[in-house]
Backbone as JSON Lines, residues from 0, in Angstrom:
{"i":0,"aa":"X","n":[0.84,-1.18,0.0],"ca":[0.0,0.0,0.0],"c":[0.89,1.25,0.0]}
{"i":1,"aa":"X","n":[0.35,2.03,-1.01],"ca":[1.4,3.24,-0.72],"c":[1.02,4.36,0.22]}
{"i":2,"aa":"X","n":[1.92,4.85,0.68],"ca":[1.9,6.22,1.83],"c":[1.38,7.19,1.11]}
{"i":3,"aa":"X","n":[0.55,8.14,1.34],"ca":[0.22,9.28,0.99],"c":[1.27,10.58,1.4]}
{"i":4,"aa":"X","n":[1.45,11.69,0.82],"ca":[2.19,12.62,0.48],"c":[2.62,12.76,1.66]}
{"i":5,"aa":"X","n":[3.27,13.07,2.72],"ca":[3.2,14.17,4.21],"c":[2.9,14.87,3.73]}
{"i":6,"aa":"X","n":[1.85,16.05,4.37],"ca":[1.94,17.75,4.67],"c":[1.94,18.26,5.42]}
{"i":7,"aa":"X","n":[2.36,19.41,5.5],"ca":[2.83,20.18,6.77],"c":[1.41,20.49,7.5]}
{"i":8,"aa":"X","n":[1.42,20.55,8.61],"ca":[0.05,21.25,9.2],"c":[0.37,22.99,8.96]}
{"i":9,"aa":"X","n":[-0.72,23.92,9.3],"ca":[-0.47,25.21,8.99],"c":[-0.34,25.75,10.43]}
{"i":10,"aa":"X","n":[0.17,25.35,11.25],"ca":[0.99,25.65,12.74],"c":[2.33,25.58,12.49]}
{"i":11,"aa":"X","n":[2.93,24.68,11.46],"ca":[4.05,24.22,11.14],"c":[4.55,25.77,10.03]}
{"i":12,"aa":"X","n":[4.02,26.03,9.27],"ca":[3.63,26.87,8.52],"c":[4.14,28.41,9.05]}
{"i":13,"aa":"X","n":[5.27,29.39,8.79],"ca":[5.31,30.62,9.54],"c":[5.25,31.37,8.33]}
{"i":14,"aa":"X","n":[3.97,32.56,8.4],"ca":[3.84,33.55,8.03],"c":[5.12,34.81,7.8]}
{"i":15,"aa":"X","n":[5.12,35.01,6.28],"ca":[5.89,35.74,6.1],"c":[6.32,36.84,6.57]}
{"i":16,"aa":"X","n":[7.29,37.72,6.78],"ca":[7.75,38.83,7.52],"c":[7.05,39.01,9.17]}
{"i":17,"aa":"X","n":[6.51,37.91,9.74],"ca":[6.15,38.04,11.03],"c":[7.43,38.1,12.16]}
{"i":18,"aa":"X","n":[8.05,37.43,11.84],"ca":[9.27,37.71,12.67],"c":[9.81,38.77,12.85]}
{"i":19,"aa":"X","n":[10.65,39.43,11.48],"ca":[11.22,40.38,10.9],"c":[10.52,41.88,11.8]}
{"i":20,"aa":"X","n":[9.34,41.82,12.0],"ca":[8.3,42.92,12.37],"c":[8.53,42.68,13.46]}
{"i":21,"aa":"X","n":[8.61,42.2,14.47],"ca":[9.11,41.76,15.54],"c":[10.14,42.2,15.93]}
{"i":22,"aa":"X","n":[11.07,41.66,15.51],"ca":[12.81,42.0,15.69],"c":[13.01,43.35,15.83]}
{"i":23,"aa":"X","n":[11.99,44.3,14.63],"ca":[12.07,45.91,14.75],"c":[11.93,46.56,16.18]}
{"i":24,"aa":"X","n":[12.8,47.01,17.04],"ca":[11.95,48.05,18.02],"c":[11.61,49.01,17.56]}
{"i":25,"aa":"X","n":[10.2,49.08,18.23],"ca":[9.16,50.04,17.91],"c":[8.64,49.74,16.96]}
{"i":26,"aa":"X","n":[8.61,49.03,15.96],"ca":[7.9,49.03,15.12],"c":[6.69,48.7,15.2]}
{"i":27,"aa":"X","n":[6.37,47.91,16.13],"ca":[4.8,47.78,16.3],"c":[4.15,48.62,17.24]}
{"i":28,"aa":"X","n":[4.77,49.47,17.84],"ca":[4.28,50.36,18.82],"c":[3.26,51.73,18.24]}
{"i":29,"aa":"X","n":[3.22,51.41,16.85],"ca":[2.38,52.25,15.93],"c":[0.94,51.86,16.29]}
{"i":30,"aa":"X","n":[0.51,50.62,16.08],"ca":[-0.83,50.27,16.4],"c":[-1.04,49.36,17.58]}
{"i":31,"aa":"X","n":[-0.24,48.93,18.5],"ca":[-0.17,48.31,19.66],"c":[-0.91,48.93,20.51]}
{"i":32,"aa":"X","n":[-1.75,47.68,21.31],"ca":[-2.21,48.27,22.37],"c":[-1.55,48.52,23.55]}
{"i":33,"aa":"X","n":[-1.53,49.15,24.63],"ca":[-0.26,49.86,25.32],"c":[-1.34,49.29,27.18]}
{"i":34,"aa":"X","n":[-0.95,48.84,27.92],"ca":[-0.87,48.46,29.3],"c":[0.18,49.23,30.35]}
{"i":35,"aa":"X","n":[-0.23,50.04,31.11],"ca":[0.49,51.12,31.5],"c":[-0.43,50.85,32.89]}
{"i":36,"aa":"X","n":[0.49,51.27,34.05],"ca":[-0.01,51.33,35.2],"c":[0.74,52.23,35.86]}
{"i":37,"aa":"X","n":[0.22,52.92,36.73],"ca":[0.97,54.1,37.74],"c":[0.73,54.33,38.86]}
{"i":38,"aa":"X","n":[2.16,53.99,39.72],"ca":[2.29,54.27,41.04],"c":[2.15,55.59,41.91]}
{"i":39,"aa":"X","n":[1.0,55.6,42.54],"ca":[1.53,57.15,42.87],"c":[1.34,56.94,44.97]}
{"i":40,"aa":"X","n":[1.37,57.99,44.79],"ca":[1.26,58.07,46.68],"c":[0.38,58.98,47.0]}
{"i":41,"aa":"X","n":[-0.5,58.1,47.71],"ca":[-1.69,59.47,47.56],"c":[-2.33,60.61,47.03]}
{"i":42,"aa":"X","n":[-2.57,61.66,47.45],"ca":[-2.95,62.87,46.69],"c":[-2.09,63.55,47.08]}
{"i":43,"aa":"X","n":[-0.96,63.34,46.4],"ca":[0.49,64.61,46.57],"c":[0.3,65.45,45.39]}
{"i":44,"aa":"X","n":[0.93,66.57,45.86],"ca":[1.2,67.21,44.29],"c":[1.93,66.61,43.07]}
{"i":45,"aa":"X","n":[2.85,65.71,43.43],"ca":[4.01,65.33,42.61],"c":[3.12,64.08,41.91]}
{"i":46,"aa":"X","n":[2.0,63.35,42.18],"ca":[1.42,62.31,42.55],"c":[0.43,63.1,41.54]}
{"i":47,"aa":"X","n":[-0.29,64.0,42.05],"ca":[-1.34,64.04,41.0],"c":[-0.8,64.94,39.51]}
{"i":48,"aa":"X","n":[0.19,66.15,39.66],"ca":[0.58,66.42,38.48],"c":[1.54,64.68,37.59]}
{"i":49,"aa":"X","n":[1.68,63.88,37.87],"ca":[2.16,62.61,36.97],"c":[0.94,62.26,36.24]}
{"i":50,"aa":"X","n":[-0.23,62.05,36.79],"ca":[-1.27,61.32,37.09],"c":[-2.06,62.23,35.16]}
{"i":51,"aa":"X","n":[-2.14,63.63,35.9],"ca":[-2.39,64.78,34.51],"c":[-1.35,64.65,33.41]}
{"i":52,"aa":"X","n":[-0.42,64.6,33.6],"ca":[0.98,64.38,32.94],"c":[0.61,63.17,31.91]}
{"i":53,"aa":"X","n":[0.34,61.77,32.3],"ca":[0.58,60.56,31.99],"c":[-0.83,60.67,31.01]}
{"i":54,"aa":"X","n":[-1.86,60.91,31.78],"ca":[-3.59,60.98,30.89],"c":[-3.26,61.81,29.68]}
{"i":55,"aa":"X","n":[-2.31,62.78,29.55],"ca":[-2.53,64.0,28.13],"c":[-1.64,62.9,27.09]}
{"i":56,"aa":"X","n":[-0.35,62.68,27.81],"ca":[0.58,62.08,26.6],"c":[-0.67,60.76,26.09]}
{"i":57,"aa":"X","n":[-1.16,60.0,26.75],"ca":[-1.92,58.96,26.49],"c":[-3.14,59.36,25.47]}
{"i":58,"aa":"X","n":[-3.6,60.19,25.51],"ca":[-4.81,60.76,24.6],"c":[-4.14,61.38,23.52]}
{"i":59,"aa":"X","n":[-3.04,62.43,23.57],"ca":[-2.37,62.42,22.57],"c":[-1.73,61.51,21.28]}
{"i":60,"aa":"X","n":[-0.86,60.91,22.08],"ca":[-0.67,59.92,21.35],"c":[-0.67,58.74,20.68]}
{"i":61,"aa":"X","n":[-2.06,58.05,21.81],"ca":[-1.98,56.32,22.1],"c":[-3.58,56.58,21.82]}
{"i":62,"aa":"X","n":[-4.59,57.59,21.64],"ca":[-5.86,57.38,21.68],"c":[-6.78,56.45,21.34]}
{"i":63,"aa":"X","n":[-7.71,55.86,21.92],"ca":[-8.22,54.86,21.6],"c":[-7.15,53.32,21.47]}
{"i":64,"aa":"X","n":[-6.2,53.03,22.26],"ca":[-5.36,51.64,22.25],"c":[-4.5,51.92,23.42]}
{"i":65,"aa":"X","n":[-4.92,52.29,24.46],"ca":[-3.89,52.0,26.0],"c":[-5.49,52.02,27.19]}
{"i":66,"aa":"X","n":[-4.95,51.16,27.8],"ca":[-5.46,50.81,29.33],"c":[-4.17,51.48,30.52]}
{"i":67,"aa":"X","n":[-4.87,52.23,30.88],"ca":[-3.9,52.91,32.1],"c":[-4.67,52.77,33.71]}
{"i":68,"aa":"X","n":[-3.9,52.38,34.48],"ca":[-4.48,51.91,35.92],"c":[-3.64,52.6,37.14]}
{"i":69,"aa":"X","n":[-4.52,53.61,37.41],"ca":[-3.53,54.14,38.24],"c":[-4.05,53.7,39.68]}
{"i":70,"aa":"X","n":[-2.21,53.41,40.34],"ca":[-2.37,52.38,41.67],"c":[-1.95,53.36,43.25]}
{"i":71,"aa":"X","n":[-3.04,53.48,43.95],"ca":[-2.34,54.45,45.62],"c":[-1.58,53.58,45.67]}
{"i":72,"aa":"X","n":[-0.12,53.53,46.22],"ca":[0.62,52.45,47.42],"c":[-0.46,52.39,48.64]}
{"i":73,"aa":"X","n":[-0.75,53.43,48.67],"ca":[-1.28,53.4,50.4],"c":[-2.17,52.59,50.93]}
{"i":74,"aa":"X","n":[-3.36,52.42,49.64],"ca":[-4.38,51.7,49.38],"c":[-4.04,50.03,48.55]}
{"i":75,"aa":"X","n":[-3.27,50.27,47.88],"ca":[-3.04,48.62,47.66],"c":[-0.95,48.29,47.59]}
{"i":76,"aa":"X","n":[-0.77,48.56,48.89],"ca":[0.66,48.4,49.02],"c":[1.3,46.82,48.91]}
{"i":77,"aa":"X","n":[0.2,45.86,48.21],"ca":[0.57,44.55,48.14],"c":[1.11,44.53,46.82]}
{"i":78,"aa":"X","n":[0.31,45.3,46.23],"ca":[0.72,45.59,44.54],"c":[1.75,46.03,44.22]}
{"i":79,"aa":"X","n":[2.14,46.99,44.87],"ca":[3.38,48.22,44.84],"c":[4.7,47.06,45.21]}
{"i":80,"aa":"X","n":[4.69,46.18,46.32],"ca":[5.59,45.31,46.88],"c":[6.01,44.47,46.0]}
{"i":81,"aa":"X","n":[4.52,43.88,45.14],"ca":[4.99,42.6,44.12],"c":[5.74,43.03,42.74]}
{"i":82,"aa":"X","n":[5.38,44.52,42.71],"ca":[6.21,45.07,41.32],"c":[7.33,45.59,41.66]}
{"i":83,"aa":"X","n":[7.96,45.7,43.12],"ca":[9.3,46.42,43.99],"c":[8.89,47.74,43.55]}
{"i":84,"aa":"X","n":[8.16,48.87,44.03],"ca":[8.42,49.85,43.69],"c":[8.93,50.58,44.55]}
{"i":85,"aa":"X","n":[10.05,51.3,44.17],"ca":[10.84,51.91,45.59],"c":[10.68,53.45,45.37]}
{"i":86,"aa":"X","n":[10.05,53.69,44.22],"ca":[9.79,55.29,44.13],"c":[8.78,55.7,43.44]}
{"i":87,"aa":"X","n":[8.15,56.64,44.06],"ca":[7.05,56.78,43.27],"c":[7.07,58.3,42.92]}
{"i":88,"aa":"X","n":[6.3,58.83,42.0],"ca":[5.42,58.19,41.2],"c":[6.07,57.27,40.23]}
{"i":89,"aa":"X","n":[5.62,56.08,39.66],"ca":[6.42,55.1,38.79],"c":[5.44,54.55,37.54]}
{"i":90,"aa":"X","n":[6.04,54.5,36.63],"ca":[4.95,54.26,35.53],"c":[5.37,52.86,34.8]}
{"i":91,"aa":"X","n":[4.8,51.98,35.11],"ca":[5.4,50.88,34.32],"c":[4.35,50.3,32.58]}
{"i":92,"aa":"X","n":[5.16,50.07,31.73],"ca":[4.92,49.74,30.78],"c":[4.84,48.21,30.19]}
{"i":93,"aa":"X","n":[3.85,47.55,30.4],"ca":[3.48,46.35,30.32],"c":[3.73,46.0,28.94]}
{"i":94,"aa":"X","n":[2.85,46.03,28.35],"ca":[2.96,45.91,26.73],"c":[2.51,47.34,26.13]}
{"i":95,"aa":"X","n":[3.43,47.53,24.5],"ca":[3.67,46.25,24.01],"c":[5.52,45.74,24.53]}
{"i":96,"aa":"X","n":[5.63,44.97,24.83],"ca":[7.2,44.53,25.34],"c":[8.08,45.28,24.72]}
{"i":97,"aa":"X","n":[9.12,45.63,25.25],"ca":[9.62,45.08,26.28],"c":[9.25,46.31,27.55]}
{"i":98,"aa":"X","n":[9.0,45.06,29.13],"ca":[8.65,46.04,30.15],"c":[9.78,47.19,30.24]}
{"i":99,"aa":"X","n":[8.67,48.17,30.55],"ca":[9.47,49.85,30.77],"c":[8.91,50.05,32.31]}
{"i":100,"aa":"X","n":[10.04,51.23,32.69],"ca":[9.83,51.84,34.03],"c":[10.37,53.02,34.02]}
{"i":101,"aa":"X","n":[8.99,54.29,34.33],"ca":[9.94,55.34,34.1],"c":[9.41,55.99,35.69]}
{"i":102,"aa":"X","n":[10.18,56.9,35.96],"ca":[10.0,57.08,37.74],"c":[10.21,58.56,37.36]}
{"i":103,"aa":"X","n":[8.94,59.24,38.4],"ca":[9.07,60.76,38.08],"c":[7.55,61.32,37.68]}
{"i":104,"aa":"X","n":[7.52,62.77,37.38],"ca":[5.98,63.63,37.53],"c":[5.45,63.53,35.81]}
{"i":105,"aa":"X","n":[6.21,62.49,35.2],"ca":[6.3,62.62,33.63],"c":[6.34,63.95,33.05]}
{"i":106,"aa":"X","n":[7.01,64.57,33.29],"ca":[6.71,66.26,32.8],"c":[7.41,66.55,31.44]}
{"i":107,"aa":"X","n":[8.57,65.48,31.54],"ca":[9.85,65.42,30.5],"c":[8.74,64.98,28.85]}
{"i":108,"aa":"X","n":[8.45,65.5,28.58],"ca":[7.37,64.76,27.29],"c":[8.37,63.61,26.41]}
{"i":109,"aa":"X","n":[9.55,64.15,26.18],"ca":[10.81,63.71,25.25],"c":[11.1,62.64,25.5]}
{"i":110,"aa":"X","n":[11.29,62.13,26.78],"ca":[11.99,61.18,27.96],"c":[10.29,60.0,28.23]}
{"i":111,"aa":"X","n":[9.53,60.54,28.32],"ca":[8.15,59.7,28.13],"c":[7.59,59.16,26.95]}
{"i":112,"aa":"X","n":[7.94,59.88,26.0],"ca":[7.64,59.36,24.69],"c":[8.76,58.33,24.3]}
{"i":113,"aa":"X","n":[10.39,58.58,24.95],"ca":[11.11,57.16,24.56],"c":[11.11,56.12,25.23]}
{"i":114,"aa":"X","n":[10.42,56.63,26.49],"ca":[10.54,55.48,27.64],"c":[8.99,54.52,26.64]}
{"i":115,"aa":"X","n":[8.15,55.13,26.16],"ca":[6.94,54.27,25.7],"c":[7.31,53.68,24.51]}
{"i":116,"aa":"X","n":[8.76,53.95,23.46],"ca":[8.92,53.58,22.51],"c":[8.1,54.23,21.6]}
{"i":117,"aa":"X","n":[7.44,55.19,21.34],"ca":[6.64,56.31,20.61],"c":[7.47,57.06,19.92]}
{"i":118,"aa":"X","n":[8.98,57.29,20.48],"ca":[10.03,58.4,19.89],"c":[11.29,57.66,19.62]}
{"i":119,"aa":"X","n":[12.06,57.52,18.63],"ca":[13.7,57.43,19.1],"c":[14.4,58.24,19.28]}
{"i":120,"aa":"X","n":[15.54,58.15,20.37],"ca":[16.2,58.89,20.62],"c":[17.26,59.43,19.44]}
{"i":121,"aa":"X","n":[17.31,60.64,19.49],"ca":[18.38,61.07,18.37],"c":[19.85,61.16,18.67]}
C-alpha cells in the first residue's frame, strides 16, 4: 500500500515577515495596544501632576489603544511590593514589550515618549 504525500500542518507553517516585524523596536508600537499602570502616593502634588501628565501624553498619542491603571501604594501596598516599587510616582509599561519603568511627575514629554517607545532617541 502506498503512503500518501506528508503535509505540513499550517501551525508548522510561519507567516511571512512576522518575525522580521518583531525584531524591529518600535515598530509595532504604531498600532499596539499599550498596558500602562501608575504608582503614585496618595494625593500629593508630585502624585497628582504625573497622574495629569501621563492621561494628556496617552490621549495624545496612544488614543483609543492604552489601558492605564492608576495604583495608591497606600491603598493597595501589596501591589506596589509585588512590582518592587521603591519610588514613586512610577509608571510601568506592560505591553507592548519590552517592560518599561519610568519614575518621576512625567513632565519630561521627550523622555516619556522614549521610555513608551513612541520616539527614538536622536
Amino acid at each position: 500500500m502506498k503512503k500518501p504525500p506528508k503535509t505540513t500542518s499550517p501551525a508548522g507553517k510561519r507567516k511571512p515577515g512576522l518575525v522580521e516585524e518583531m525584531e524591529q523596536p518600535g515598530s509595532h508600537s504604531r498600532q499596539a495596544k499599550y498596558v500602562l499602570r501608575l504608582y503614585v502616593s496618595g494625593s500629593t502634588l508630585k502624585s497628582a501632576l504625573a497622574i495629569e501628565n501621563i492621561k494628556r501624553v496617552c490621549e495624545q498619542h496612544l488614543k483609543g489603544r492604552y489601558d492605564l491603571e492608576v495604583i495608591d501604594i497606600y491603598q493597595q501596598a501589596k501591589l506596589a511590593r509585588d512590582e518592587q516599587i521603591v519610588a514613586v510616582p512610577t509608571l510601568i509599561k506592560r505591553l507592548p514589550p519590552p517592560l518599561q519603568r519610568l519614575i518621576g511627575d512625567m513632565s519630561n514629554l521627550e523622555k516619556v515618549l522614549f521610555g513608551l517607545d513612541l520616539r527614538i532617541r536622536e
